[in-house]
């Protein structure tokens, strides 16, 4: 039980860091006059639309192929996104 509480604490810290980084990234990219709109769009898409699509597609893949291909696909998507993130953040 104690290790689980520690692990969940680390997940919370990781989420806080990710949220802060996303807010600061949108702030750096979007013009000052559109900050509220940019933040709202980013949060809507990343925590609303993306989660809904991922749950639907992930459920289908898991149901048809099992957990291992879903895990591998998640890793491939992450590694495929690295060049795009690198380009945006440069």
Short mmCIF file of C-alpha atoms in Angstrom, two decimals:
data_model
loop_
_atom_site.label_atom_id
_atom_site.label_comp_id
_atom_site.label_asym_id
_atom_site.label_seq_id
_atom_site.Cartn_x
_atom_site.Cartn_y
_atom_site.Cartn_z
CA UNK A 1 0.00 0.00 0.00
CA UNK A 2 2.81 2.48 0.78
CA UNK A 3 4.55 1.95 -2.55
CA UNK A 4 1.25 2.51 -4.32
CA UNK A 5 0.77 5.85 -2.55
CA UNK A 6 4.30 6.83 -3.53
CA UNK A 7 3.71 5.82 -7.15
CA UNK A 8 0.47 7.81 -7.32
CA UNK A 9 2.27 10.82 -5.83
CA UNK A 10 4.85 10.61 -8.60
CA UNK A 11 2.07 10.41 -11.20
CA UNK A 12 0.57 13.58 -9.72
CA UNK A 13 3.89 15.40 -9.88
CA UNK A 14 4.36 14.26 -13.48
CA UNK A 15 0.89 15.48 -14.42
CA UNK A 16 1.52 18.85 -12.79
CA UNK A 17 4.77 19.25 -14.72
CA UNK A 18 3.10 18.24 -17.98
CA UNK A 19 0.21 20.64 -17.44
CA UNK A 20 2.58 23.51 -16.64
CA UNK A 21 4.68 22.76 -19.72
CA UNK A 22 1.60 22.70 -21.96
CA UNK A 23 0.30 26.01 -20.60
CA UNK A 24 3.70 27.64 -21.07
CA UNK A 25 4.05 26.19 -24.58
CA UNK A 26 0.68 27.56 -25.66
CA UNK A 27 1.62 30.89 -24.09
CA UNK A 28 4.82 30.99 -26.14
CA UNK A 29 3.13 30.06 -29.42
CA UNK A 30 -0.19 31.96 -29.34
CA UNK A 31 -0.35 35.77 -29.73
CA UNK A 32 -1.11 37.74 -26.55
CA UNK A 33 -4.56 38.83 -27.75
CA UNK A 34 -5.63 35.19 -28.22
CA UNK A 35 -4.18 33.63 -25.06
CA UNK A 36 -7.52 32.66 -23.49
CA UNK A 37 -8.75 31.18 -26.77
CA UNK A 38 -5.50 29.29 -27.31
CA UNK A 39 -5.51 27.83 -23.81
CA UNK A 40 -9.19 26.85 -24.08
CA UNK A 41 -8.68 25.17 -27.45
CA UNK A 42 -5.60 23.30 -26.29
CA UNK A 43 -7.25 22.03 -23.09
CA UNK A 44 -10.47 21.08 -24.93
CA UNK A 45 -8.66 19.10 -27.57
CA UNK A 46 -6.04 17.46 -25.36
CA UNK A 47 -8.27 16.55 -22.41
CA UNK A 48 -11.59 16.17 -24.22
CA UNK A 49 -11.44 15.17 -27.85
CA UNK A 50 -8.12 13.31 -27.65
CA UNK A 51 -9.23 11.28 -24.64
CA UNK A 52 -12.53 10.34 -26.30
CA UNK A 53 -10.85 9.26 -29.54
CA UNK A 54 -8.08 7.38 -27.71
CA UNK A 55 -10.59 5.51 -25.56
CA UNK A 56 -12.66 4.50 -28.57
CA UNK A 57 -9.75 3.44 -30.78
CA UNK A 58 -7.85 1.86 -27.88
CA UNK A 59 -10.90 -0.15 -26.88
CA UNK A 60 -11.33 -1.47 -30.40
CA UNK A 61 -7.65 -2.40 -30.72
CA UNK A 62 -7.61 -4.02 -27.29
CA UNK A 63 -10.77 -5.97 -28.05
CA UNK A 64 -9.51 -7.21 -31.42
CA UNK A 65 -5.77 -7.70 -30.85
CA UNK A 66 -5.11 -7.61 -27.10
CA UNK A 67 -2.89 -5.48 -24.89
CA UNK A 68 0.56 -6.01 -26.45
CA UNK A 69 -0.21 -4.45 -29.87
CA UNK A 70 -1.95 -1.54 -28.15
CA UNK A 71 1.13 -0.94 -26.00
CA UNK A 72 3.41 -1.11 -29.06
CA UNK A 73 1.18 1.28 -31.00
CA UNK A 74 1.26 3.75 -28.10
CA UNK A 75 5.05 3.66 -28.11
CA UNK A 76 5.19 4.10 -31.89
CA UNK A 77 2.88 7.11 -31.74
CA UNK A 78 5.01 8.65 -29.00
CA UNK A 79 8.25 8.18 -30.92
CA UNK A 80 6.56 9.40 -34.10
CA UNK A 81 5.49 12.61 -32.33
CA UNK A 82 9.00 13.48 -31.15
CA UNK A 83 10.13 15.16 -34.42
CA UNK A 84 6.97 17.29 -34.50
CA UNK A 85 7.40 18.36 -30.88
CA UNK A 86 11.07 19.09 -31.49
CA UNK A 87 10.21 21.29 -34.47
CA UNK A 88 7.51 23.24 -32.59
CA UNK A 89 9.64 23.79 -29.49
CA UNK A 90 12.76 24.95 -31.36
#
